mmCIF file of C-alpha atoms and ligand atoms in Angstrom:
data_model
loop_
_atom_site.group_PDB
_atom_site.id
_atom_site.type_symbol
_atom_site.label_atom_id
_atom_site.label_comp_id
_atom_site.label_asym_id
_atom_site.label_seq_id
_atom_site.Cartn_x
_atom_site.Cartn_y
_atom_site.Cartn_z
ATOM 1 C CA MET N 1 139.182 31.691 148.608
ATOM 2 C CA LYS N 2 137.457 28.425 147.849
ATOM 3 C CA LEU N 3 137.426 24.890 149.207
ATOM 4 C CA GLU N 4 138.539 22.339 146.633
ATOM 5 C CA LYS N 5 139.463 18.683 146.514
ATOM 6 C CA CYS N 6 143.026 18.110 145.420
ATOM 7 C CA GLU N 7 145.488 15.242 145.212
ATOM 8 C CA LEU N 8 148.335 15.454 147.723
ATOM 9 C CA ARG N 9 151.723 14.932 146.058
ATOM 10 C CA SER N 10 154.195 12.411 147.478
ATOM 11 C CA PRO N 11 156.514 13.808 150.166
ATOM 12 C CA GLY N 12 159.965 14.757 148.878
ATOM 13 C CA LYS N 13 163.319 14.326 150.609
ATOM 14 C CA GLY N 14 163.084 15.478 154.221
ATOM 15 C CA GLU N 15 159.312 16.048 154.038
ATOM 16 C CA VAL N 16 156.537 14.683 156.241
ATOM 17 C CA VAL N 17 152.847 14.187 155.445
ATOM 18 C CA VAL N 18 150.626 15.117 158.388
ATOM 19 C CA LYS N 19 146.911 14.429 158.844
ATOM 20 C CA VAL N 20 145.791 17.787 160.212
ATOM 21 C CA VAL N 21 143.686 17.829 163.397
ATOM 22 C CA PHE N 22 143.652 21.626 163.919
ATOM 23 C CA ALA N 23 145.047 24.507 161.873
ATOM 24 C CA ALA N 24 145.592 27.952 163.432
ATOM 25 C CA ILE N 25 144.974 31.179 161.531
ATOM 26 C CA ASN N 26 147.750 33.792 161.370
ATOM 27 C CA PRO N 27 147.865 37.219 159.688
ATOM 28 C CA ILE N 28 150.398 35.707 157.272
ATOM 29 C CA ASP N 29 147.566 33.590 155.801
ATOM 30 C CA TRP N 30 145.798 36.609 154.337
ATOM 31 C CA LYS N 31 149.053 38.389 153.528
ATOM 32 C CA VAL N 32 149.991 35.399 151.337
ATOM 33 C CA ARG N 33 146.471 35.228 149.877
ATOM 34 C CA SER N 34 146.414 38.895 148.954
ATOM 35 C CA GLY N 35 149.756 38.580 147.147
ATOM 36 C CA HIS N 36 151.771 40.743 149.561
ATOM 37 C CA LEU N 37 154.415 38.037 149.958
ATOM 38 C CA LYS N 38 154.934 37.086 146.297
ATOM 39 C CA MET N 39 158.652 37.627 146.770
ATOM 40 C CA VAL N 40 158.738 34.512 148.977
ATOM 41 C CA THR N 41 155.715 32.527 147.779
ATOM 42 C CA GLY N 42 156.234 32.996 144.058
ATOM 43 C CA LYS N 43 153.566 34.364 141.729
ATOM 44 C CA ASN N 44 151.642 31.158 141.068
ATOM 45 C CA PHE N 45 148.036 31.393 142.236
ATOM 46 C CA PRO N 46 145.708 29.786 143.208
ATOM 47 C CA ARG N 47 147.632 28.069 145.981
ATOM 48 C CA ALA N 48 146.993 26.139 149.174
ATOM 49 C CA MET N 49 146.427 28.236 152.301
ATOM 50 C CA GLY N 50 147.477 27.888 155.910
ATOM 51 C CA SER N 51 150.696 27.718 157.875
ATOM 52 C CA ASP N 52 150.299 26.352 161.428
ATOM 53 C CA PHE N 53 148.796 23.013 162.409
ATOM 54 C CA SER N 54 148.797 20.015 164.720
ATOM 55 C CA GLY N 55 148.129 16.460 163.637
ATOM 56 C CA THR N 56 149.502 12.951 163.206
ATOM 57 C CA VAL N 57 152.164 11.761 160.791
ATOM 58 C CA MET N 58 150.704 9.789 157.858
ATOM 59 C CA SER N 59 153.956 9.092 156.010
ATOM 60 C CA VAL N 60 157.504 10.367 155.697
ATOM 61 C CA GLY N 61 159.696 11.105 152.684
ATOM 62 C CA PRO N 62 163.242 9.855 152.086
ATOM 63 C CA GLY N 63 165.821 10.876 154.681
ATOM 64 C CA VAL N 64 163.357 11.765 157.456
ATOM 65 C CA THR N 65 164.799 10.613 160.795
ATOM 66 C CA ARG N 66 162.934 12.522 163.536
ATOM 67 C CA PHE N 67 159.404 11.258 162.833
ATOM 68 C CA LYS N 68 157.527 8.094 161.955
ATOM 69 C CA THR N 69 153.959 7.270 160.963
ATOM 70 C CA GLY N 70 151.531 7.802 163.848
ATOM 71 C CA ASP N 71 153.571 10.427 165.724
ATOM 72 C CA ALA N 72 151.533 13.330 167.117
ATOM 73 C CA VAL N 73 153.191 16.539 165.883
ATOM 74 C CA PHE N 74 152.750 20.283 165.452
ATOM 75 C CA GLY N 75 154.492 22.804 163.268
ATOM 76 C CA MET N 76 154.203 24.886 160.136
ATOM 77 C CA ALA N 77 154.086 24.372 156.402
ATOM 78 C CA HIS N 78 156.771 25.948 154.230
ATOM 79 C CA ILE N 79 155.565 29.387 153.129
ATOM 80 C CA ARG N 80 156.284 28.365 149.522
ATOM 81 C CA ASP N 81 153.729 25.518 149.783
ATOM 82 C CA GLY N 82 151.162 26.433 152.478
ATOM 83 C CA GLY N 83 148.374 23.905 152.892
ATOM 84 C CA ALA N 84 147.680 23.672 156.637
ATOM 85 C CA LEU N 85 144.033 24.570 155.943
ATOM 86 C CA GLY N 86 143.324 21.096 154.611
ATOM 87 C CA GLU N 87 142.815 17.540 155.764
ATOM 88 C CA ALA N 88 146.500 16.746 155.157
ATOM 89 C CA VAL N 89 149.605 18.878 154.694
ATOM 90 C CA ILE N 90 153.222 18.328 153.665
ATOM 91 C CA ALA N 91 155.861 20.059 155.799
ATOM 92 C CA PRO N 92 159.658 19.974 156.055
ATOM 93 C CA GLU N 93 160.851 17.727 158.890
ATOM 94 C CA ALA N 94 162.708 20.685 160.424
ATOM 95 C CA PHE N 95 159.462 22.675 160.727
ATOM 96 C CA LEU N 96 157.858 20.051 163.009
ATOM 97 C CA ALA N 97 158.164 18.890 166.605
ATOM 98 C CA ARG N 98 156.651 16.004 168.492
ATOM 99 C CA LYS N 99 153.577 17.138 170.440
ATOM 100 C CA PRO N 100 154.089 16.511 174.176
ATOM 101 C CA GLY N 101 151.389 14.233 175.600
ATOM 102 C CA VAL N 102 150.285 16.866 178.121
ATOM 103 C CA VAL N 103 149.683 19.465 175.367
ATOM 104 C CA SER N 104 146.343 19.242 173.533
ATOM 105 C CA PHE N 105 146.153 19.244 169.724
ATOM 106 C CA GLU N 106 144.307 22.577 170.047
ATOM 107 C CA ASP N 107 147.098 24.244 172.038
ATOM 108 C CA ALA N 108 149.856 22.710 169.907
ATOM 109 C CA ALA N 109 148.337 24.073 166.675
ATOM 110 C CA CYS N 110 148.777 27.645 167.967
ATOM 111 C CA LEU N 111 152.500 27.497 168.631
ATOM 112 C CA ALA N 112 154.579 27.447 165.457
ATOM 113 C CA THR N 113 154.502 30.863 163.748
ATOM 114 C CA PRO N 114 154.129 32.970 166.927
ATOM 115 C CA GLY N 115 156.636 30.850 168.863
ATOM 116 C CA VAL N 116 159.264 30.692 166.122
ATOM 117 C CA THR N 117 158.971 34.430 165.435
ATOM 118 C CA ALA N 118 159.340 35.241 169.139
ATOM 119 C CA TRP N 119 162.345 32.876 169.379
ATOM 120 C CA ASN N 120 164.032 34.299 166.263
ATOM 121 C CA GLY N 121 163.895 37.767 167.815
ATOM 122 C CA LEU N 122 164.641 37.183 171.475
ATOM 123 C CA ILE N 123 167.003 34.224 171.374
ATOM 124 C CA ASP N 124 168.607 34.228 167.898
ATOM 125 C CA LYS N 125 168.976 37.998 167.435
ATOM 126 C CA ALA N 126 168.870 39.574 170.916
ATOM 127 C CA LYS N 127 170.631 36.656 172.708
ATOM 128 C CA LEU N 128 168.368 37.431 175.648
ATOM 129 C CA ALA N 129 169.839 36.686 179.087
ATOM 130 C CA ALA N 130 168.476 36.646 182.642
ATOM 131 C CA GLY N 131 168.106 40.014 184.329
ATOM 132 C CA LYS N 132 167.494 41.955 181.089
ATOM 133 C CA HIS N 133 164.501 44.246 180.649
ATOM 134 C CA VAL N 134 162.320 43.628 177.576
ATOM 135 C CA PHE N 135 159.540 45.818 176.182
ATOM 136 C CA VAL N 136 156.991 43.988 174.003
ATOM 137 C CA ASN N 137 154.869 46.269 171.831
ATOM 138 C CA GLY N 138 151.569 44.433 171.243
ATOM 139 C CA CYS N 139 152.161 42.066 174.173
ATOM 140 C CA ALA N 140 148.659 40.513 174.014
ATOM 141 C CA GLY N 141 148.880 39.442 170.359
ATOM 142 C CA ALA N 142 149.957 35.917 169.437
ATOM 143 C CA VAL N 143 153.619 36.756 168.724
ATOM 144 C CA GLY N 144 153.618 39.256 171.595
ATOM 145 C CA ASP N 145 152.244 36.744 174.094
ATOM 146 C CA ALA N 146 154.747 34.101 172.938
ATOM 147 C CA ALA N 147 157.543 36.700 173.274
ATOM 148 C CA VAL N 148 156.419 37.579 176.820
ATOM 149 C CA GLN N 149 156.465 33.923 177.866
ATOM 150 C CA LEU N 150 159.826 33.158 176.197
ATOM 151 C CA ALA N 151 161.403 36.281 177.705
ATOM 152 C CA GLN N 152 160.167 35.254 181.149
ATOM 153 C CA MET N 153 161.597 31.760 180.588
ATOM 154 C CA CYS N 154 164.952 33.408 179.862
ATOM 155 C CA GLY N 155 164.738 35.189 183.227
ATOM 156 C CA ALA N 156 164.015 38.639 181.787
ATOM 157 C CA THR N 157 161.612 41.245 183.171
ATOM 158 C CA VAL N 158 158.882 42.164 180.698
ATOM 159 C CA SER N 159 157.029 45.437 180.162
ATOM 160 C CA GLY N 160 154.654 45.986 177.292
ATOM 161 C CA SER N 161 151.834 47.735 175.502
ATOM 162 C CA CYS N 162 148.381 46.559 174.441
ATOM 163 C CA SER N 163 144.846 47.931 174.205
ATOM 164 C CA ASP N 164 142.995 48.590 177.462
ATOM 165 C CA ALA N 165 140.746 45.569 176.720
ATOM 166 C CA SER N 166 143.822 43.294 176.752
ATOM 167 C CA ILE N 167 145.373 44.755 179.909
ATOM 168 C CA PRO N 168 143.848 42.200 182.359
ATOM 169 C CA ARG N 169 145.188 39.260 180.311
ATOM 170 C CA ALA N 170 148.650 40.825 179.949
ATOM 171 C CA ARG N 171 148.703 41.629 183.656
ATOM 172 C CA GLU N 172 147.905 38.005 184.459
ATOM 173 C CA ARG N 173 150.966 37.042 182.370
ATOM 174 C CA GLY N 174 153.091 39.175 184.661
ATOM 175 C CA VAL N 175 153.800 42.006 182.198
ATOM 176 C CA HIS N 176 154.647 45.075 184.255
ATOM 177 C CA PRO N 177 154.454 47.978 183.799
ATOM 178 C CA LEU N 178 151.767 47.870 181.122
ATOM 179 C CA PHE N 179 150.853 50.734 178.788
ATOM 180 C CA ASP N 180 147.696 51.292 176.754
ATOM 181 C CA TYR N 181 149.020 51.984 173.255
ATOM 182 C CA ARG N 182 146.058 54.225 172.476
ATOM 183 C CA THR N 183 146.760 56.648 175.315
ATOM 184 C CA THR N 184 150.514 56.405 175.927
ATOM 185 C CA ASP N 185 153.237 58.350 174.223
ATOM 186 C CA LEU N 186 155.840 55.562 174.233
ATOM 187 C CA SER N 187 158.682 57.978 173.543
ATOM 188 C CA ARG N 188 158.450 59.014 177.204
ATOM 189 C CA LEU N 189 159.905 55.579 178.113
ATOM 190 C CA ALA N 190 163.171 56.517 176.378
ATOM 191 C CA GLY N 191 166.426 54.773 177.317
ATOM 192 C CA ARG N 192 164.899 52.111 179.601
ATOM 193 C CA PHE N 193 165.123 48.736 177.840
ATOM 194 C CA ASP N 194 167.710 46.146 176.779
ATOM 195 C CA VAL N 195 165.372 44.700 174.131
ATOM 196 C CA VAL N 196 162.350 46.261 172.449
ATOM 197 C CA TYR N 197 160.290 43.835 170.344
ATOM 198 C CA ASP N 198 157.625 45.459 168.168
ATOM 199 C CA THR N 199 155.416 42.392 167.685
ATOM 200 C CA ALA N 200 152.511 44.480 166.376
ATOM 201 C CA GLY N 201 154.427 46.089 163.503
ATOM 202 C CA THR N 202 153.164 49.525 164.489
ATOM 203 C CA MET N 203 156.224 51.155 166.042
ATOM 204 C CA LYS N 204 158.388 53.615 164.161
ATOM 205 C CA VAL N 205 162.058 52.573 164.108
ATOM 206 C CA LYS N 206 163.040 55.924 165.603
ATOM 207 C CA ILE N 207 160.741 55.358 168.606
ATOM 208 C CA GLY N 208 161.923 51.745 169.063
ATOM 209 C CA LEU N 209 165.588 52.756 169.025
ATOM 210 C CA GLY N 210 164.804 55.616 171.394
ATOM 211 C CA LEU N 211 163.501 53.215 174.053
ATOM 212 C CA LEU N 212 166.843 51.365 174.198
ATOM 213 C CA GLY N 213 169.462 51.720 176.876
ATOM 214 C CA ALA N 214 173.163 51.187 176.123
ATOM 215 C CA GLY N 215 173.790 47.986 174.147
ATOM 216 C CA GLY N 216 170.059 47.456 173.484
ATOM 217 C CA VAL N 217 168.451 46.004 170.341
ATOM 218 C CA PHE N 218 165.197 46.814 168.560
ATOM 219 C CA LEU N 219 163.471 43.775 167.016
ATOM 220 C CA ASP N 220 161.168 44.798 164.163
ATOM 221 C CA ILE N 221 158.509 42.332 163.000
ATOM 222 C CA ASP N 222 157.744 44.334 159.851
ATOM 223 C CA PRO N 223 160.900 43.561 157.830
ATOM 224 C CA THR N 224 160.753 45.842 154.785
ATOM 225 C CA PRO N 225 163.695 46.035 152.325
ATOM 226 C CA GLY N 226 164.293 49.612 153.539
ATOM 227 C CA LYS N 227 164.727 48.388 157.126
ATOM 228 C CA PHE N 228 167.227 45.705 156.060
ATOM 229 C CA LEU N 229 169.206 48.423 154.313
ATOM 230 C CA ARG N 230 169.047 50.659 157.379
ATOM 231 C CA ALA N 231 170.078 47.716 159.610
ATOM 232 C CA ILE N 232 173.427 47.488 157.777
ATOM 233 C CA PHE N 233 174.360 50.864 159.275
ATOM 234 C CA GLU N 234 172.196 50.804 162.418
ATOM 235 C CA ARG N 235 173.302 47.606 164.169
ATOM 236 C CA ARG N 236 170.733 47.990 166.970
ATOM 237 C CA LEU N 237 167.926 47.459 164.423
ATOM 238 C CA LYS N 238 167.113 43.775 163.751
ATOM 239 C CA PRO N 239 164.339 43.104 161.217
ATOM 240 C CA ILE N 240 162.794 39.695 161.956
ATOM 241 C CA ILE N 241 161.687 37.100 159.408
ATOM 242 C CA CYS N 242 160.038 33.980 160.845
ATOM 243 C CA SER N 243 162.598 31.230 160.193
ATOM 244 C CA ALA N 244 161.803 27.775 161.579
ATOM 245 C CA ARG N 245 164.423 25.209 162.637
ATOM 246 C CA ALA N 246 164.173 21.837 164.343
ATOM 247 C CA ASP N 247 165.883 23.091 167.510
ATOM 248 C CA ILE N 248 163.370 25.939 167.807
ATOM 249 C CA LEU N 249 160.342 23.681 167.296
ATOM 250 C CA ASP N 250 161.764 21.240 169.852
ATOM 251 C CA GLY N 251 162.360 24.145 172.262
ATOM 252 C CA LEU N 252 158.749 25.295 171.870
ATOM 253 C CA ALA N 253 157.549 21.738 172.490
ATOM 254 C CA ARG N 254 159.639 21.555 175.688
ATOM 255 C CA ALA N 255 158.312 24.919 176.881
ATOM 256 C CA ALA N 256 154.688 23.974 176.157
ATOM 257 C CA GLY N 257 155.183 20.542 177.729
ATOM 258 C CA ALA N 258 156.523 22.203 180.884
ATOM 259 C CA GLY N 259 153.442 24.453 181.027
ATOM 260 C CA ARG N 260 155.497 27.583 180.306
ATOM 261 C CA LEU N 261 154.148 28.434 176.841
ATOM 262 C CA ARG N 262 150.485 28.522 175.917
ATOM 263 C CA LEU N 263 148.451 30.870 173.735
ATOM 264 C CA PRO N 264 144.778 31.575 174.418
ATOM 265 C CA ILE N 265 142.226 30.224 171.928
ATOM 266 C CA SER N 266 139.195 32.378 171.178
ATOM 267 C CA GLU N 267 137.296 30.298 168.631
ATOM 268 C CA ILE N 268 137.265 26.918 166.877
ATOM 269 C CA VAL N 269 135.320 26.441 163.622
ATOM 270 C CA GLN N 270 134.960 23.648 161.053
ATOM 271 C CA LEU N 271 136.852 23.750 157.754
ATOM 272 C CA GLY N 272 133.579 24.611 155.985
ATOM 273 C CA ASP N 273 133.483 27.905 157.925
ATOM 274 C CA ALA N 274 137.169 28.762 157.402
ATOM 275 C CA ILE N 275 136.601 31.164 154.494
ATOM 276 C CA GLU N 276 134.108 33.206 156.490
ATOM 277 C CA VAL N 277 136.355 33.460 159.540
ATOM 278 C CA VAL N 278 139.533 34.255 157.568
ATOM 279 C CA THR N 279 137.619 36.937 155.656
ATOM 280 C CA ALA N 280 136.387 38.483 158.913
ATOM 281 C CA LEU N 281 139.868 38.491 160.492
ATOM 282 C CA GLU N 282 141.396 39.931 157.334
ATOM 283 C CA GLY N 283 138.730 42.626 157.476
ATOM 284 C CA GLY N 284 139.907 43.638 160.951
ATOM 285 C CA ARG N 285 137.618 41.657 163.256
ATOM 286 C CA LYS N 286 139.284 41.512 166.703
ATOM 287 C CA SER N 287 139.880 38.113 168.252
ATOM 288 C CA ASN N 288 140.873 37.671 171.851
ATOM 289 C CA GLY N 289 143.135 34.699 171.075
ATOM 290 C CA LYS N 290 143.964 32.235 168.323
ATOM 291 C CA VAL N 291 141.274 31.133 165.883
ATOM 292 C CA LEU N 292 141.462 27.434 165.016
ATOM 293 C CA ILE N 293 140.034 25.354 162.184
ATOM 294 C CA ARG N 294 138.986 21.809 163.074
ATOM 295 C CA MET N 295 139.477 19.274 160.289
ATOM 296 C CA ASP N 296 137.383 16.258 161.361
HETATM 297 N N1 NAP Y 301 158.127 39.107 160.284
HETATM 298 C C1 NAP Y 301 157.575 37.910 160.383
HETATM 299 O O1 NAP Y 301 158.159 36.892 159.978
HETATM 300 C C2 NAP Y 301 156.236 37.773 161.062
HETATM 301 C C3 NAP Y 301 155.887 36.572 161.677
HETATM 302 C C4 NAP Y 301 154.666 36.490 162.353
HETATM 303 C C5 NAP Y 301 153.809 37.597 162.360
HETATM 304 N N2 NAP Y 301 154.187 38.718 161.694
HETATM 305 C C6 NAP Y 301 153.314 39.914 161.714
HETATM 306 O O2 NAP Y 301 153.263 40.365 163.074
HETATM 307 C C7 NAP Y 301 152.020 40.979 163.335
HETATM 308 C C8 NAP Y 301 151.409 40.349 164.586
HETATM 309 O O3 NAP Y 301 151.078 38.994 164.350
HETATM 310 P P1 NAP Y 301 150.194 38.201 165.422
HETATM 311 O O4 NAP Y 301 149.997 36.849 164.907
HETATM 312 O O5 NAP Y 301 150.765 38.397 166.775
HETATM 313 O O6 NAP Y 301 148.824 39.036 165.326
HETATM 314 P P2 NAP Y 301 147.702 39.221 166.425
HETATM 315 O O7 NAP Y 301 147.588 38.027 167.298
HETATM 316 O O8 NAP Y 301 146.512 39.717 165.697
HETATM 317 O O9 NAP Y 301 148.242 40.398 167.364
HETATM 318 C C9 NAP Y 301 148.373 41.722 166.942
HETATM 319 C C10 NAP Y 301 148.385 42.577 168.196
HETATM 320 O O10 NAP Y 301 148.781 43.901 167.832
HETATM 321 C C11 NAP Y 301 148.255 44.746 168.831
HETATM 322 N N3 NAP Y 301 148.217 46.113 168.321
HETATM 323 C C12 NAP Y 301 147.422 46.650 167.362
HETATM 324 N N4 NAP Y 301 147.720 47.956 167.190
HETATM 325 C C13 NAP Y 301 148.716 48.252 168.065
HETATM 326 C C14 NAP Y 301 149.469 49.414 168.371
HETATM 327 N N5 NAP Y 301 149.241 50.577 167.729
HETATM 328 N N6 NAP Y 301 150.425 49.336 169.312
HETATM 329 C C15 NAP Y 301 150.681 48.176 169.966
HETATM 330 N N7 NAP Y 301 150.006 47.031 169.722
HETATM 331 C C16 NAP Y 301 149.041 47.062 168.785
HETATM 332 C C17 NAP Y 301 146.878 44.203 169.138
HETATM 333 O O11 NAP Y 301 146.638 44.482 170.493
HETATM 334 P P3 NAP Y 301 145.173 44.549 171.138
HETATM 335 O O12 NAP Y 301 144.520 43.231 170.796
HETATM 336 O O13 NAP Y 301 145.423 44.707 172.577
HETATM 337 O O14 NAP Y 301 144.484 45.694 170.442
HETATM 338 C C18 NAP Y 301 147.032 42.706 168.887
HETATM 339 O O15 NAP Y 301 147.048 41.975 170.085
HETATM 340 C C19 NAP Y 301 151.181 40.783 162.064
HETATM 341 O O16 NAP Y 301 151.285 41.932 161.279
HETATM 342 C C20 NAP Y 301 151.877 39.624 161.354
HETATM 343 O O17 NAP Y 301 151.670 39.618 159.968
HETATM 344 C C21 NAP Y 301 155.371 38.853 161.059
#
């Protein structure tokens, strides 16, 4: 990783240029950097880094109707382009939402990838309805926490797993019962849930399916080609790929604006310190919330 000056291209059809205020780090940032996602990013390196951000619209490309210069927004860059870890980024219009006035730029920057991924699983794939029982594996992570809050908004009851250090925070969210993943054999919860969402990517498919009651679905955040193949025959298995849409971003903005969706922030650093912090997180350093990069 290195910091470099570069010329921003002009926005294409349906694209928006955003002056970034905060960018949020996600595991996908180092998965892209290390080349694990070449199938979606293409093989051309070096490339711009960073997915999630908040900021203000600098200019819009042809055909953009939802935003104008000066709008406060949040969202994500296209995985093909990246670039949120910079002073300005270009994103598709559909990957952005207007930032509600009551939501800070810090909080808004955290929302896109975790919120969209949670939405894709619970609402698009599981069609979650009130009264259902959801189990979130990794319920204190960013996607897990977003999934807990979205499930609660849908009127579902949420159980989950996390480390013992994260139990107080998950309890405060209303996750009950809670299980320490280091000391619990999850297979003993067999047959109890309508939806199991493995937001940590650590659960074996067999275990996830085993936790389901009749008509349940297992949402798997680690979508390997093998799992897609298996999902053709095992309809309860739904591999999830983060797929942003305007209606989802707008839904996240409404939820955050209503005070029903917020992710904790553990640390904010300047762009000059981004390489050090991304390297540490990639190396396994624990963070108790989202890590943000400040661009000013
Ligand atoms: N498929 C997609 O499109 C997509 C989209 C977004 C993210 N992801 C992937 O989803 C994963 C989570 O992303 P994130 O942003 O939520 O990361 P994150 O904020 O770092 O959260 C990861 C969480 O996993 C928990 N965890 C670790 N080991 C566990 C285990 N054995 N059982 C249960 N939970 C465990 C940790 O809990 P404690 O902190 O309590 O230890 C941590 O809170 C990453 O691998 C990411 O690349 C995939």
